[in-house]
Amino acid sequence: MPTVMPPSDTAPDLLDPKNDYVFKRLFVRAPELLVALINAVRVGEGAPISRVIIRNSAIDGEELGNKSIALDILAEDEHGRRYDIEMQVRLHPALSVRNLFYLAKVYAQQLKIGEDYSQARPVIGIHLVDFELFTQTQHQRQQAHWRFEFRDRHQPTVRLSEQLILHIIELPKADRLGLTERQESDLHAWVKFFKHWKEQTTMSVLDSAPVQQAWSDLQRISADEEERYKALARERALSDAVTERNFALREGRREGQREGRREGQREGQAAVLKRQLTKRFGPLDDSIEARLKQATQEQLEHWSDRILDAPTLGAVFDPH
C-alpha cells in the first residue's frame, strides 16, 4: 500500500517578495500597501499617512538584465514628504555611503533652480535589508529597527533637522528577535511576510489585512508566467553581478600574491647585491642604496653579473 505523504506547508511556486522586481511590482500595483508599510515603519513619528503618489512606477522589462539599475520606490505623501523605499538582499562594499548619497540626491533634486530652501520637504528612507548589518556589540545584536537622523552627539535630544531620516530594518534579526513592542506589531507582520512568504501556516495566522492582501497579490503575480520570467531575469542579473565581482576579487588576490612573490624575490635579490657590493667596495652611500631599492629585477640580475669582474663600484652600474 503506498505511503500517503502529509500535505506540504510550503508553497514552492511563490516568487520571493524580496526580489527587488517583485517587491516593486507588489507595491506599485497597490499603493495602499505601500501606505501600510510606511505607517508600520514610522509608528510614533506623527499622524499616519493616508495616501501616496508613486513617482517612479514604471518598470522597464528590457532593463531588468542591467545589473546596475535600481528598483527602489519613490513616493510622496499628502504632506509632500518623500520616501525612498528599497529592498536590499546583498551586503556590498560602501552600502551605507551609497544609501546616504542616494537619499541626499533625492532631497536635493526636489528643488528647482531659484526655489527657496523653505520649499524643501523631508525625505525619509525605508531600507529593508535581508542581512544583519550591525553586529559589533551585544547591544547592536539585540536591535533590528534603526532610525538615523541629524542629532547632536552629546545632547541627542537636540535635533538639527528632521529633513533627512533613514530607517533600516534588518529582516533576519527582526525575525529572530521578534518585534514584540505593541506599537511595532504591524511591522512584525511585514517582517513575517518577507521571511516566511512560503509557509502557509505562518502566513494564515497573521492578523494584518494589508499583509494578507500582499500575500494574495504575491500569489497572483507568481501565477503569471511573464511576471515569473521578469523576476527570474532580475535574479539572474544580480547573481551574475555577484559572480563577476567575486571572480574579480579572486583574480585580484591571485595577482596580488604573484606580485607579492615577485616583489619578495626582488627585495631579496637587492639585499644580496647590497651585501656583495659592501663586502667588495666598502660602505655604500645613500644614492646607491636608493638605486638598489628602485631597481627592477632585471637590473638587479644585470648588476649581479657585473660585480664579478667590475674593477670599481661605478663600473657595476656603468651602462656601457
Short mmCIF file of C-alpha atoms in Angstrom, two decimals:
data_model
loop_
_atom_site.label_atom_id
_atom_site.label_comp_id
_atom_site.label_asym_id
_atom_site.label_seq_id
_atom_site.Cartn_x
_atom_site.Cartn_y
_atom_site.Cartn_z
CA MET A 1 0.00 0.00 0.00
CA PRO A 2 1.58 3.34 -0.99
CA THR A 3 2.59 5.76 1.75
CA VAL A 4 0.40 8.83 1.96
CA MET A 5 2.55 11.96 2.42
CA PRO A 6 1.18 14.73 4.63
CA PRO A 7 0.30 17.93 2.79
CA SER A 8 3.22 20.34 2.50
CA ASP A 9 3.17 23.57 4.48
CA THR A 10 5.23 25.32 1.83
CA ALA A 11 4.27 27.00 -1.43
CA PRO A 12 7.36 26.39 -3.59
CA ASP A 13 5.96 28.16 -6.65
CA LEU A 14 5.63 31.55 -4.99
CA LEU A 15 8.11 34.21 -6.06
CA ASP A 16 10.29 35.77 -3.41
CA PRO A 17 8.89 39.20 -2.42
CA LYS A 18 12.46 40.25 -1.58
CA ASN A 19 13.39 40.04 -5.26
CA ASP A 20 13.50 43.78 -5.97
CA TYR A 21 11.43 43.43 -9.14
CA VAL A 22 8.70 41.52 -7.28
CA PHE A 23 8.95 43.95 -4.35
CA LYS A 24 8.36 46.96 -6.58
CA ARG A 25 5.67 45.16 -8.57
CA LEU A 26 3.69 44.41 -5.41
CA PHE A 27 3.65 47.98 -4.13
CA VAL A 28 3.26 49.77 -7.46
CA ARG A 29 0.17 47.65 -8.13
CA ALA A 30 -1.35 48.52 -4.78
CA PRO A 31 -0.21 51.88 -3.34
CA GLU A 32 -2.41 51.26 -0.30
CA LEU A 33 0.03 48.50 0.68
CA LEU A 34 2.88 50.99 0.50
CA VAL A 35 0.92 53.31 2.79
CA ALA A 36 0.51 50.46 5.27
CA LEU A 37 4.22 49.60 5.16
CA ILE A 38 5.27 53.23 5.65
CA ASN A 39 2.90 53.64 8.59
CA ALA A 40 4.15 50.39 10.15
CA VAL A 41 7.75 51.64 10.00
CA ARG A 42 7.02 55.22 11.12
CA VAL A 43 4.93 54.48 14.22
CA GLY A 44 5.39 57.36 16.68
CA GLU A 45 6.54 59.85 14.02
CA GLY A 46 3.34 61.83 13.79
CA ALA A 47 -0.05 61.01 12.35
CA PRO A 48 -0.28 58.10 9.91
CA ILE A 49 -0.39 59.00 6.24
CA SER A 50 -3.44 58.14 4.17
CA ARG A 51 -2.21 58.13 0.59
CA VAL A 52 0.91 58.25 -1.57
CA ILE A 53 1.75 59.09 -5.14
CA ILE A 54 4.39 56.76 -6.59
CA ARG A 55 6.74 58.86 -8.68
CA ASN A 56 8.69 56.10 -10.42
CA SER A 57 6.07 53.44 -11.04
CA ALA A 58 7.41 52.37 -14.43
CA ILE A 59 9.40 49.13 -14.61
CA ASP A 60 11.18 48.71 -17.93
CA GLY A 61 11.33 44.99 -18.59
CA GLU A 62 14.20 45.44 -21.05
CA GLU A 63 16.39 46.86 -18.30
CA LEU A 64 15.89 44.04 -15.80
CA GLY A 65 19.05 42.37 -17.06
CA ASN A 66 21.03 45.54 -16.38
CA LYS A 67 22.91 44.81 -13.15
CA SER A 68 23.29 48.49 -12.26
CA ILE A 69 19.66 49.61 -12.33
CA ALA A 70 17.89 50.30 -9.04
CA LEU A 71 14.34 49.12 -8.45
CA ASP A 72 13.59 51.32 -5.48
CA ILE A 73 10.26 53.06 -4.95
CA LEU A 74 9.98 56.85 -4.77
CA ALA A 75 6.73 58.06 -3.27
CA GLU A 76 5.21 61.27 -1.94
CA ASP A 77 2.53 61.54 0.73
CA GLU A 78 -0.27 64.08 1.11
CA HIS A 79 2.05 66.38 3.11
CA GLY A 80 4.70 66.50 0.40
CA ARG A 81 7.14 64.26 2.28
CA ARG A 82 9.10 61.97 0.00
CA TYR A 83 10.01 58.37 0.61
CA ASP A 84 12.70 56.13 -0.81
CA ILE A 85 11.71 52.52 -0.13
CA GLU A 86 14.20 49.79 -1.02
CA MET A 87 14.71 46.07 -0.58
CA GLN A 88 18.38 45.09 -0.35
CA VAL A 89 19.29 41.41 -0.28
CA ARG A 90 23.09 41.58 -0.65
CA LEU A 91 25.61 43.35 1.52
CA HIS A 92 28.13 45.07 -0.72
CA PRO A 93 31.04 47.46 -0.10
CA ALA A 94 30.18 51.07 0.73
CA LEU A 95 26.50 50.21 1.26
CA SER A 96 25.99 52.86 3.95
CA VAL A 97 27.70 55.56 1.89
CA ARG A 98 25.64 54.59 -1.15
CA ASN A 99 22.39 54.78 0.85
CA LEU A 100 23.21 58.22 2.25
CA PHE A 101 24.32 59.53 -1.14
CA TYR A 102 21.10 58.41 -2.80
CA LEU A 103 18.92 59.81 0.00
CA ALA A 104 20.70 63.18 -0.23
CA LYS A 105 20.29 63.11 -4.01
CA VAL A 106 16.52 62.62 -3.69
CA TYR A 107 16.44 65.53 -1.22
CA ALA A 108 18.47 67.88 -3.42
CA GLN A 109 16.58 67.10 -6.62
CA GLN A 110 13.21 68.21 -5.28
CA LEU A 111 14.17 71.91 -5.56
CA LYS A 112 14.41 73.63 -8.90
CA ILE A 113 16.97 76.37 -9.55
CA GLY A 114 15.89 79.58 -7.85
CA GLU A 115 13.42 78.00 -5.43
CA ASP A 116 13.51 78.88 -1.75
CA TYR A 117 15.10 76.31 0.57
CA SER A 118 12.00 76.53 2.73
CA GLN A 119 10.15 74.70 -0.01
CA ALA A 120 12.19 71.53 0.60
CA ARG A 121 10.16 68.75 2.18
CA PRO A 122 11.51 65.93 4.36
CA VAL A 123 12.90 62.83 2.69
CA ILE A 124 12.56 59.53 4.53
CA GLY A 125 14.41 56.39 3.57
CA ILE A 126 12.98 52.97 4.42
CA HIS A 127 15.51 50.27 3.62
CA LEU A 128 14.65 46.64 4.31
CA VAL A 129 17.83 44.55 4.31
CA ASP A 130 17.95 40.76 4.21
CA PHE A 131 21.15 40.51 6.25
CA GLU A 132 22.44 41.59 9.66
CA LEU A 133 24.22 44.90 9.24
CA PHE A 134 25.04 45.91 12.82
CA THR A 135 26.58 43.08 14.87
CA GLN A 136 29.70 44.50 16.52
CA THR A 137 28.33 44.58 20.08
CA GLN A 138 25.77 42.64 22.08
CA HIS A 139 23.53 45.71 22.17
CA GLN A 140 23.64 46.01 18.38
CA ARG A 141 22.79 42.35 18.03
CA GLN A 142 19.61 42.95 20.04
CA GLN A 143 18.21 45.72 17.84
CA ALA A 144 16.73 45.24 14.39
CA HIS A 145 14.96 48.52 13.58
CA TRP A 146 17.28 51.53 13.27
CA ARG A 147 16.34 55.17 12.77
CA PHE A 148 19.09 57.63 11.79
CA GLU A 149 18.71 61.40 11.78
CA PHE A 150 20.66 64.60 12.49
CA ARG A 151 21.16 64.91 16.26
CA ASP A 152 23.87 66.32 18.50
CA ARG A 153 26.30 63.70 19.74
CA HIS A 154 26.39 64.95 23.34
CA GLN A 155 22.76 66.08 23.57
CA PRO A 156 20.82 63.64 21.40
CA THR A 157 17.53 65.28 22.30
CA VAL A 158 18.68 68.29 20.26
CA ARG A 159 17.90 67.72 16.59
CA LEU A 160 19.41 69.81 13.84
CA SER A 161 16.65 68.84 11.45
CA GLU A 162 14.17 66.13 10.59
CA GLN A 163 14.56 66.75 6.87
CA LEU A 164 16.58 63.56 6.33
CA ILE A 165 15.68 60.33 8.14
CA LEU A 166 16.78 56.82 7.31
CA HIS A 167 15.09 53.70 8.66
CA ILE A 168 16.95 50.39 8.31
CA ILE A 169 15.16 47.17 9.21
CA GLU A 170 17.37 44.08 9.40
CA LEU A 171 14.90 41.37 8.40
CA PRO A 172 16.77 38.26 9.67
CA LYS A 173 17.43 39.88 13.03
CA ALA A 174 13.89 41.26 13.30
CA ASP A 175 12.53 37.80 12.55
CA ARG A 176 14.86 36.15 15.06
CA LEU A 177 14.29 38.65 17.86
CA GLY A 178 10.65 39.38 17.17
CA LEU A 179 9.30 42.91 17.27
CA THR A 180 7.34 42.44 20.46
CA GLU A 181 6.56 46.08 21.15
CA ARG A 182 2.84 46.63 20.70
CA GLN A 183 3.44 49.69 18.52
CA GLU A 184 5.53 47.61 16.10
CA SER A 185 3.06 44.75 15.69
CA ASP A 186 2.20 45.86 12.13
CA LEU A 187 5.88 45.95 11.19
CA HIS A 188 6.32 42.50 12.74
CA ALA A 189 3.65 41.17 10.35
CA TRP A 190 5.53 42.64 7.38
CA VAL A 191 8.76 41.03 8.58
CA LYS A 192 6.99 37.67 8.76
CA PHE A 193 5.70 38.16 5.24
CA PHE A 194 9.16 38.89 3.80
CA LYS A 195 10.80 36.00 5.66
CA HIS A 196 8.05 33.33 5.64
CA TRP A 197 6.02 34.02 2.50
CA LYS A 198 6.11 30.33 1.50
CA GLU A 199 4.85 29.00 4.83
CA GLN A 200 1.08 28.54 4.75
CA THR A 201 0.71 28.05 8.49
CA THR A 202 2.70 31.15 9.42
CA MET A 203 1.04 33.37 6.87
CA SER A 204 -2.52 32.26 7.51
CA VAL A 205 -2.45 33.33 11.16
CA LEU A 206 -1.02 36.82 10.65
CA ASP A 207 -3.59 39.32 11.86
CA SER A 208 -2.87 42.07 9.32
CA ALA A 209 -5.22 42.86 6.46
CA PRO A 210 -2.53 44.67 4.38
CA VAL A 211 -0.10 41.76 4.76
CA GLN A 212 -2.81 39.26 3.84
CA GLN A 213 -3.59 41.34 0.75
CA ALA A 214 0.14 41.45 -0.15
CA TRP A 215 0.33 37.64 0.20
CA SER A 216 -2.73 37.23 -2.02
CA ASP A 217 -1.26 39.63 -4.60
CA LEU A 218 2.03 37.71 -4.48
CA GLN A 219 0.17 34.53 -5.36
CA ARG A 220 -1.44 36.23 -8.36
CA ILE A 221 1.89 37.64 -9.57
CA SER A 222 3.56 34.26 -9.10
CA ALA A 223 0.93 32.59 -11.28
CA ASP A 224 1.71 34.94 -14.19
CA GLU A 225 4.35 33.41 -16.49
CA GLU A 226 5.52 36.79 -17.79
CA GLU A 227 5.99 38.08 -14.25
CA ARG A 228 7.93 34.93 -13.34
CA TYR A 229 10.20 35.45 -16.33
CA LYS A 230 10.90 39.06 -15.34
CA ALA A 231 11.63 38.09 -11.73
CA LEU A 232 14.00 35.36 -12.94
CA ALA A 233 15.74 37.79 -15.30
CA ARG A 234 16.29 40.20 -12.43
CA GLU A 235 17.61 37.50 -10.11
CA ARG A 236 19.93 36.21 -12.82
CA ALA A 237 21.32 39.70 -13.43
CA LEU A 238 22.04 40.19 -9.73
CA SER A 239 23.60 36.73 -9.44
CA ASP A 240 25.79 37.47 -12.46
CA ALA A 241 26.94 40.70 -10.82
CA VAL A 242 27.90 38.85 -7.63
CA THR A 243 29.69 36.14 -9.62
CA GLU A 244 31.64 38.71 -11.64
CA ARG A 245 32.60 40.66 -8.52
CA ASN A 246 33.74 37.52 -6.69
CA PHE A 247 35.74 36.41 -9.74
CA ALA A 248 37.43 39.81 -9.91
CA LEU A 249 38.24 39.63 -6.20
CA ARG A 250 39.73 36.15 -6.56
CA GLU A 251 41.78 37.20 -9.57
CA GLY A 252 42.90 40.31 -7.73
CA ARG A 253 44.04 38.24 -4.76
CA ARG A 254 45.92 35.83 -7.04
CA GLU A 255 47.60 38.68 -8.88
CA GLY A 256 48.44 40.29 -5.54
CA GLN A 257 50.02 37.07 -4.37
CA ARG A 258 52.00 36.82 -7.60
CA GLU A 259 53.09 40.43 -7.28
CA GLY A 260 53.97 39.82 -3.65
CA ARG A 261 56.15 36.87 -4.59
CA ARG A 262 57.84 38.86 -7.34
CA GLU A 263 58.39 41.80 -5.01
CA GLY A 264 59.74 39.50 -2.34
CA GLN A 265 62.20 38.00 -4.83
CA ARG A 266 63.26 41.46 -6.00
CA GLU A 267 63.79 42.69 -2.43
CA GLY A 268 65.76 39.57 -1.57
CA GLN A 269 67.97 39.96 -4.62
CA ALA A 270 68.56 43.64 -3.81
CA ALA A 271 69.61 42.71 -0.27
CA VAL A 272 72.07 40.09 -1.51
CA LEU A 273 73.58 42.51 -4.05
CA LYS A 274 73.91 45.18 -1.35
CA ARG A 275 75.89 42.78 0.86
CA GLN A 276 78.15 41.79 -2.04
CA LEU A 277 78.82 45.42 -3.03
CA THR A 278 79.54 46.42 0.58
CA LYS A 279 81.90 43.48 1.07
CA ARG A 280 83.85 44.30 -2.10
CA PHE A 281 83.77 48.10 -2.27
CA GLY A 282 83.03 49.19 1.31
CA PRO A 283 80.02 51.12 2.74
CA LEU A 284 77.53 52.37 0.15
CA ASP A 285 76.30 55.94 0.02
CA ASP A 286 72.61 56.84 0.11
CA SER A 287 72.34 57.29 -3.66
CA ILE A 288 73.50 53.72 -4.33
CA GLU A 289 71.10 52.29 -1.72
CA ALA A 290 68.22 54.27 -3.24
CA ARG A 291 69.17 52.96 -6.67
CA LEU A 292 69.05 49.39 -5.41
CA LYS A 293 65.61 49.92 -3.84
CA GLN A 294 64.17 51.33 -7.07
CA ALA A 295 65.75 48.83 -9.43
CA THR A 296 63.82 46.24 -11.37
CA GLN A 297 64.58 42.57 -11.01
CA GLU A 298 66.21 42.59 -14.47
CA GLN A 299 68.53 45.44 -13.45
CA LEU A 300 69.49 43.65 -10.24
CA GLU A 301 70.33 40.49 -12.19
CA HIS A 302 72.46 42.51 -14.63
CA TRP A 303 74.39 44.23 -11.82
CA SER A 304 74.88 40.93 -10.00
CA ASP A 305 76.57 39.55 -13.12
CA ARG A 306 78.83 42.62 -13.49
CA ILE A 307 80.05 42.61 -9.88
CA LEU A 308 82.17 39.56 -10.65
CA ASP A 309 84.64 41.47 -12.84
CA ALA A 310 83.88 45.19 -12.34
CA PRO A 311 87.06 46.97 -11.14
CA THR A 312 85.16 49.77 -9.37
CA LEU A 313 81.75 50.39 -7.84
CA GLY A 314 80.90 52.77 -10.67
CA ALA A 315 81.73 50.11 -13.24
CA VAL A 316 78.98 47.88 -11.80
CA PHE A 317 76.37 50.49 -12.72
CA ASP A 318 78.09 51.77 -15.89
CA PRO A 319 75.58 51.38 -18.75
CA HIS A 320 78.36 50.73 -21.24
#
